[in-house]
PDB file of C-alpha atoms in Angstrom:
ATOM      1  CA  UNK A   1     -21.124  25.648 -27.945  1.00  0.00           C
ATOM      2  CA  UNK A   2     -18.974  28.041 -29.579  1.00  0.00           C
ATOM      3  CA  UNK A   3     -15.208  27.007 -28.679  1.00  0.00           C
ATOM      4  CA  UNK A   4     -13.578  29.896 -26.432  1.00  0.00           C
ATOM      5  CA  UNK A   5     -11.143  31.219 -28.572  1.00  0.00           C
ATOM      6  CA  UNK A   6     -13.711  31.847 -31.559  1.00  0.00           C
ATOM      7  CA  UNK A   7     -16.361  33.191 -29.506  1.00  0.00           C
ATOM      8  CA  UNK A   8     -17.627  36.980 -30.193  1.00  0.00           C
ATOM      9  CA  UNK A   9     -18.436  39.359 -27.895  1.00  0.00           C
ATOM     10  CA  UNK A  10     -22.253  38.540 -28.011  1.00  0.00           C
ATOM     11  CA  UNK A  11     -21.323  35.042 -27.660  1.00  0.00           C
ATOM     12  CA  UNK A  12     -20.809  35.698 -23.910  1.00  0.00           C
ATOM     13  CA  UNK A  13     -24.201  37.670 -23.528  1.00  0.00           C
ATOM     14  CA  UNK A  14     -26.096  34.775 -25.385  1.00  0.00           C
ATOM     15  CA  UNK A  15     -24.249  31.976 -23.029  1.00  0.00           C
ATOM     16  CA  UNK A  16     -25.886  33.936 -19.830  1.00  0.00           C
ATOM     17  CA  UNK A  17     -29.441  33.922 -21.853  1.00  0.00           C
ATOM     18  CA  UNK A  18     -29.386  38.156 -21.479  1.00  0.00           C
ATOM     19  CA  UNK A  19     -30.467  40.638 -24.465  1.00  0.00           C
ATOM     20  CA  UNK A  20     -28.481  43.273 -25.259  1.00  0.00           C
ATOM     21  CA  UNK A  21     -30.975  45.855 -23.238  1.00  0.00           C
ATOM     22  CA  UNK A  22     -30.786  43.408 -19.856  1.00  0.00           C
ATOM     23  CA  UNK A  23     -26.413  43.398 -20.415  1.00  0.00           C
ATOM     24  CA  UNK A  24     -26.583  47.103 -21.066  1.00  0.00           C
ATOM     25  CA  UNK A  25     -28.581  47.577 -17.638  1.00  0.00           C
ATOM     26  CA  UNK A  26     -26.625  45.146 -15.933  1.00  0.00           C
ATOM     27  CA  UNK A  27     -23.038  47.054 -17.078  1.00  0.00           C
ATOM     28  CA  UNK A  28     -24.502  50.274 -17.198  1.00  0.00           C
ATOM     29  CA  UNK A  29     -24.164  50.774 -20.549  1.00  0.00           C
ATOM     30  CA  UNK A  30     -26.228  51.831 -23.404  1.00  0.00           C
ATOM     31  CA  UNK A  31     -27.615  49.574 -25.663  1.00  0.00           C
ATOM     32  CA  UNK A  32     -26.386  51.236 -28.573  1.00  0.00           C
ATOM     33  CA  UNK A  33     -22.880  50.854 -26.918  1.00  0.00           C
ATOM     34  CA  UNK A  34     -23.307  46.771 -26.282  1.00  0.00           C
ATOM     35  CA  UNK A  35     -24.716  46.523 -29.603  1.00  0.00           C
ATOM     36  CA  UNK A  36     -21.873  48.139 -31.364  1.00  0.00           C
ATOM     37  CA  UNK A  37     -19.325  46.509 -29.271  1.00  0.00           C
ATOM     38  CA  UNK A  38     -20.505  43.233 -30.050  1.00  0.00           C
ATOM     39  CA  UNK A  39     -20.664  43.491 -33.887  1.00  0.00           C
ATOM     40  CA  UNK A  40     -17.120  45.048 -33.476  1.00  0.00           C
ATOM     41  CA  UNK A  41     -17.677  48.645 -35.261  1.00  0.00           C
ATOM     42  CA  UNK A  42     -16.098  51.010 -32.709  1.00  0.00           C
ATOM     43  CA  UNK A  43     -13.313  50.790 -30.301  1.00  0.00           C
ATOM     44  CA  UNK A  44     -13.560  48.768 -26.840  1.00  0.00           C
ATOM     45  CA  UNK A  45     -12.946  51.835 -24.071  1.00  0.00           C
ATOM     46  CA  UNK A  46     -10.949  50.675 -20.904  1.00  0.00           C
ATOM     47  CA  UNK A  47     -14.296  51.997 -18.898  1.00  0.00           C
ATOM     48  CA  UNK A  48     -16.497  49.715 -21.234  1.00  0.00           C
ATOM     49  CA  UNK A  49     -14.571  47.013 -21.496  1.00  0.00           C
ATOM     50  CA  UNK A  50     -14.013  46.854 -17.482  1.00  0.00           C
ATOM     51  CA  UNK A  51     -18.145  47.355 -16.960  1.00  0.00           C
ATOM     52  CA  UNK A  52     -19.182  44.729 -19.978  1.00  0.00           C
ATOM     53  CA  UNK A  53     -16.503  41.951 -18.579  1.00  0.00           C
ATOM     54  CA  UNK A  54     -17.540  42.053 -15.042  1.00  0.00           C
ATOM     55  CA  UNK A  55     -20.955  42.387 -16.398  1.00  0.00           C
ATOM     56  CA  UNK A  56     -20.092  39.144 -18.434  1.00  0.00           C
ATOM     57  CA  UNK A  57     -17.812  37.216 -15.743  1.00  0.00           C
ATOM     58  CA  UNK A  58     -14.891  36.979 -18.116  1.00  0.00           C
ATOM     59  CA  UNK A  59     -11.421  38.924 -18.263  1.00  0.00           C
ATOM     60  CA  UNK A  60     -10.946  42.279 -19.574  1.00  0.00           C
ATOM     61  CA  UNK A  61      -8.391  40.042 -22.016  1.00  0.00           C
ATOM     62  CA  UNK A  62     -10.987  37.817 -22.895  1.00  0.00           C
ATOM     63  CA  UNK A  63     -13.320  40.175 -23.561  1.00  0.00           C
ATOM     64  CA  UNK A  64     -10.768  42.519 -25.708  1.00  0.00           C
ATOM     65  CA  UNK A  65      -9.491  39.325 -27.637  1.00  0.00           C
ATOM     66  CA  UNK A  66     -13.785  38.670 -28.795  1.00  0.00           C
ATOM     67  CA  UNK A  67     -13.986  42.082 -30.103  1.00  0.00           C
ATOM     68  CA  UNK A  68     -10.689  41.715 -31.923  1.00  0.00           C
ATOM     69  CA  UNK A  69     -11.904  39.074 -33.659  1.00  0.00           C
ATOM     70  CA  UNK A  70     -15.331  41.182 -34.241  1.00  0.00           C
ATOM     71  CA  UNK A  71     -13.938  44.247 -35.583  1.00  0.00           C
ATOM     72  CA  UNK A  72     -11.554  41.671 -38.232  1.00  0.00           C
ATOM     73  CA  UNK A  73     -14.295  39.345 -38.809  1.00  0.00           C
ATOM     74  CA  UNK A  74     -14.485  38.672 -43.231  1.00  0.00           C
ATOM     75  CA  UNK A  75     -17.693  41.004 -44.761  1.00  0.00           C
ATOM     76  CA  UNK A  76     -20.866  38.953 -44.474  1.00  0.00           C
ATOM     77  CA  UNK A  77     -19.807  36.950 -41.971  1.00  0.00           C
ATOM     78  CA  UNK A  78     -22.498  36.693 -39.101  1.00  0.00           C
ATOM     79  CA  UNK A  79     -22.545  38.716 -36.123  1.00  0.00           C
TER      80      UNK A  79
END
């Protein structure tokens, strides 16, 4: 398991066994939108980031503090 404070936004989905399509349908969300959350190339909205963590079952914090470490993750480094 991926320790808690390294883990990635799609860390979460992966730990629940969901796709992005079935996390997208289960927030209400795009696919598009979980995908590019996850990999960390736009910003988190409030209104995302409250559907994705209840979505998820972790904290709004939580959840902003995985995509930090997305969107400042080093070139080349996997998603």
């Amino acid at each position: 398991l991926v320790p808690e404070d390294d883990r990635y936004p799609g860390d979460f989905r992966v730990l629940l066994g969901l796709t992005q399509p079935q996390l997208g349908a289960k927030a209400g969300l795009p696919t598009q939108t979980v995908s590019s959350v996850e990999r960390g190339v736009v910003s988190l909205s409030d209104a995302a980031a409250q559907k994705l963590s209840a979505a998820l079952g972790i904290s709004e914090d939580e959840l902003r503090a995985a995509h930090e470490r997305a969107r400042n993750r080093p070139p080349g480094a996997p998603a």
